[in-house]
Tab-separated table of C-alpha atoms and ligand atoms in Angstrom:
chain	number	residue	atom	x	y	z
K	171	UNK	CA	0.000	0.000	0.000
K	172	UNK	CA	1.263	3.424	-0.708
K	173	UNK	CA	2.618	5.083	2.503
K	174	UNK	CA	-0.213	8.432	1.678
K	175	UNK	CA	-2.520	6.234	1.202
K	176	UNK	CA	-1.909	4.214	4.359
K	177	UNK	CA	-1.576	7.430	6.611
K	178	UNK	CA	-5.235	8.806	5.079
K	179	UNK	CA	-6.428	4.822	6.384
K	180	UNK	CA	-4.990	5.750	9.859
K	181	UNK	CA	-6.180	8.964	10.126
K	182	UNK	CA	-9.792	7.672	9.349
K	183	UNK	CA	-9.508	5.131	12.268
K	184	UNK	CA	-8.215	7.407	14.371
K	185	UNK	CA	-10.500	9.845	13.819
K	186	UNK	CA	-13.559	7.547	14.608
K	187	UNK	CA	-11.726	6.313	17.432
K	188	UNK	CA	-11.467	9.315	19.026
K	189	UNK	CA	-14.726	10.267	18.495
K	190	UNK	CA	-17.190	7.571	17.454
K	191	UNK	CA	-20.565	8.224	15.963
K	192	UNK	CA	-23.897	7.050	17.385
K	193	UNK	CA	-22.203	6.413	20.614
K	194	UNK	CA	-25.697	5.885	22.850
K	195	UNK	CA	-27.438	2.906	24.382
K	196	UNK	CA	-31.136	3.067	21.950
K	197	UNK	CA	-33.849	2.713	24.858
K	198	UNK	CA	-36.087	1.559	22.767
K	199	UNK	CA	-34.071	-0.656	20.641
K	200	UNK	CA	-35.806	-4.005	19.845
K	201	UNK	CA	-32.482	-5.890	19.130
K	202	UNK	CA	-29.269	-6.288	21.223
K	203	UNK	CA	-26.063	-8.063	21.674
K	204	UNK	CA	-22.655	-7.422	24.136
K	205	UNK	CA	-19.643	-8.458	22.160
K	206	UNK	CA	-16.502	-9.438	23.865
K	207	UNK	CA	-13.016	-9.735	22.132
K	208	UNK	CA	-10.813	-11.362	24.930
K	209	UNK	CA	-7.581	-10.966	22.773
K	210	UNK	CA	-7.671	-7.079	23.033
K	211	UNK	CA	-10.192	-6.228	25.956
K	212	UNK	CA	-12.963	-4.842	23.248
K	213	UNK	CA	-16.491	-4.878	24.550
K	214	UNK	CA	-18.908	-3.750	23.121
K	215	UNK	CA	-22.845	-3.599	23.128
K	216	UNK	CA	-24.724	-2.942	20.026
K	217	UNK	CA	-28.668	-1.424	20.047
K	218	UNK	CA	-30.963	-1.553	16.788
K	219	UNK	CA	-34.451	-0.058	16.177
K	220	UNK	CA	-35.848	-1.887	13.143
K	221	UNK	CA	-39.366	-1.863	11.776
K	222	UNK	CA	-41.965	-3.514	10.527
K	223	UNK	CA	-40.776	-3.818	6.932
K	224	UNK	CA	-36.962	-5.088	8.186
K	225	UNK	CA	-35.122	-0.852	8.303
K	226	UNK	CA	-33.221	-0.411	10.220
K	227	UNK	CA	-33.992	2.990	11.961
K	228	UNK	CA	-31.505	3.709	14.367
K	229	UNK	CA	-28.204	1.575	15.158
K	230	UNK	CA	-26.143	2.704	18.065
K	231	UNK	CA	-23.393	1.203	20.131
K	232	UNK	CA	-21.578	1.637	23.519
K	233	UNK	CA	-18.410	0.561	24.595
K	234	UNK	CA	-14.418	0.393	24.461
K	235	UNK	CA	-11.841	-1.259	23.262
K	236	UNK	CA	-9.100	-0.366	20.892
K	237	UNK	CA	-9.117	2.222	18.053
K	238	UNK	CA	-9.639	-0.149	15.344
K	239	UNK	CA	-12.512	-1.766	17.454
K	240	UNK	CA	-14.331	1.315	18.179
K	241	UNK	CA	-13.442	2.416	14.639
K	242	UNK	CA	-15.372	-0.015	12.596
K	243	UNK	CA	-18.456	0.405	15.500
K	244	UNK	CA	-18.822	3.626	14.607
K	245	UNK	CA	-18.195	3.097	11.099
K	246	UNK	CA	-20.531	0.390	11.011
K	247	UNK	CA	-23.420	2.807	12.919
K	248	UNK	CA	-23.266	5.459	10.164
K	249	UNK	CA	-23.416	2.598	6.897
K	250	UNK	CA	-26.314	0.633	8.208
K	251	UNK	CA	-28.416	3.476	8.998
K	252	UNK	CA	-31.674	3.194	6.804
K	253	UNK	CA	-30.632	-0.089	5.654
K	254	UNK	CA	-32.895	-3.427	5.831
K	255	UNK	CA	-31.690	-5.984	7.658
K	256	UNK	CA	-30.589	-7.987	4.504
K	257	UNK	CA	-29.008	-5.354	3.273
K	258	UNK	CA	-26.523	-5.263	6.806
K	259	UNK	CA	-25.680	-9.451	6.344
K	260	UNK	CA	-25.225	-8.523	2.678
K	261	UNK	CA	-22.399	-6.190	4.044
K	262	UNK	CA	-21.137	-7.905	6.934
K	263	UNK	CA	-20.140	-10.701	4.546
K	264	UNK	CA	-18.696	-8.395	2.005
K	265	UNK	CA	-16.672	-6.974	5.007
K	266	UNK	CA	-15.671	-10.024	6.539
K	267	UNK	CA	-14.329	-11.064	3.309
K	268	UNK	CA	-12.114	-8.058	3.165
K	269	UNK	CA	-10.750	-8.662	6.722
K	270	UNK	CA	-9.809	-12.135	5.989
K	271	UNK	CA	-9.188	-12.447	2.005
K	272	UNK	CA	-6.402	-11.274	-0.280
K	273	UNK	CA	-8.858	-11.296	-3.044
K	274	UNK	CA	-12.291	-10.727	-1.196
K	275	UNK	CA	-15.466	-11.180	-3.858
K	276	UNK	CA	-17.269	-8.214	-2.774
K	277	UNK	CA	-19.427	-8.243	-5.591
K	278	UNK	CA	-22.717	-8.435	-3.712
K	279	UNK	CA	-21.436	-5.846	-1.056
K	280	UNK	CA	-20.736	-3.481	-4.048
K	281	UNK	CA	-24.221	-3.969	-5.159
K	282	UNK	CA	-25.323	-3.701	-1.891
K	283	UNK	CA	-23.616	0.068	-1.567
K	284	UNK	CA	-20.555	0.728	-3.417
K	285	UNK	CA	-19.994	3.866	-1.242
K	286	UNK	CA	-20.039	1.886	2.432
K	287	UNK	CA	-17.459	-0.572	0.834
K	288	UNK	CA	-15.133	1.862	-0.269
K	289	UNK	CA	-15.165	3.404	3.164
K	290	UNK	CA	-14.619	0.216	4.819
K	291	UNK	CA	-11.357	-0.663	2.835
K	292	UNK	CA	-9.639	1.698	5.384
K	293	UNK	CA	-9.816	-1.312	7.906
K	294	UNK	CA	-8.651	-3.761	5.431
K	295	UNK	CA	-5.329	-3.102	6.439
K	296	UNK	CA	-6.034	-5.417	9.595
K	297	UNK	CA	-5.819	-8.694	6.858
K	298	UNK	CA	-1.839	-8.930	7.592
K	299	UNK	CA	-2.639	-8.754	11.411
K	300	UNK	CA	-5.131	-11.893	12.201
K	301	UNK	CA	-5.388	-10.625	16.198
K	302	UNK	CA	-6.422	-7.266	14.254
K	303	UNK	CA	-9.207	-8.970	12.447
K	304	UNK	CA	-10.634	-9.790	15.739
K	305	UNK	CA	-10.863	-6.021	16.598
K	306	UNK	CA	-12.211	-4.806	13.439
K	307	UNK	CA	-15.109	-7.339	12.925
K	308	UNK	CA	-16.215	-7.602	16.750
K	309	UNK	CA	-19.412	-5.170	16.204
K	310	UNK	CA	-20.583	-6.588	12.979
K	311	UNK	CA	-20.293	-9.964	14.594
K	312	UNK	CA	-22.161	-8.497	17.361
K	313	UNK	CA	-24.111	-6.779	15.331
K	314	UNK	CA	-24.888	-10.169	13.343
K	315	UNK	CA	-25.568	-11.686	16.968
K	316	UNK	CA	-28.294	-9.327	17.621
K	317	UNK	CA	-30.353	-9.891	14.350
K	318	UNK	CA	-30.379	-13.574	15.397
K	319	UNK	CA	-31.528	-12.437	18.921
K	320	UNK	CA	-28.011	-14.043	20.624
K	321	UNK	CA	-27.545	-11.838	23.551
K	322	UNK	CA	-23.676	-12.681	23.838
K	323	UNK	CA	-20.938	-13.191	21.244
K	324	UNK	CA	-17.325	-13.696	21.752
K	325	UNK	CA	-14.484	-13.618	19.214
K	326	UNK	CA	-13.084	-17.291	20.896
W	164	LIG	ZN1	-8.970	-4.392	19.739
């Protein structure tokens, strides 16, 4: 990766890991999940407000952990805002794939929203660092968790 291009990635993560978005418990969220990454100390809890036709209206977590962990929370928050729920799997796949695969196939992602995958490519970096991976995907699989009304998720 090209050393600007690298430093724009970290600047990104830090910047949401200083100061994530939609960081607020939802009180009237109809979906949630605590997320635990023992490797790094992340935990996390993610709330969801979805209606009756599967949007998802508000998405919110709280937390700590690590920047990257907090990062991809937040980042996570502000993509899946207005989406349905198939939509968010449809993503979470697409983004696991880029976290774990040299070549991901992120066709369906792409289709999904082009724009959210090109923002998530700043946490790609994490593919060389597999304790890294751990961080970044914690609140989608917690997010993932919650959909399928699993209260706890762990990264063991
Ligand atoms: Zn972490």
């Amino acid at each position: 990766m090209l050393d600007e291009l690298r430093e724009l990635y970290q600047e990104v993560i830090l910047d949401h890991g200083k100061n994530p978005r939609n960081l607020r418990r939802i009180e009237d969220a109809n979906h949630s999940a605590h997320g635990h990454n023992p490797m790094c100390g992340d935990t996390l809890t993610v709330y969801l407000k979805t209606n009756g036709q599967g949007i998802i209206e508000d998405v919110s977590f709280i937390g700590k952990g690590c920047a990257i962990s907090m990062a991809s929370a937040s980042m996570m928050t502000e993509i899946l805002k207005g989406k349905t729920v198939a939509e968010a799997e449809t993503l979470f796949e697409g983004f696991h794939h880029l976290c774990t695969e040299d070549e991901p196939d992120l066709a369906q992602a792409i289709a999904t929203d082009e724009d959210a995958v090109d923002r998530l490519q700043v946490l790609s970096g994490v593919r060389e660092f597999p304790v890294r991976v751990k961080c970044a995907t914690l609140a989608w699989h917690t997010l993932d968790a919650a959909l399928h009304e699993k209260e706890e998720v762990t990264t063991e």
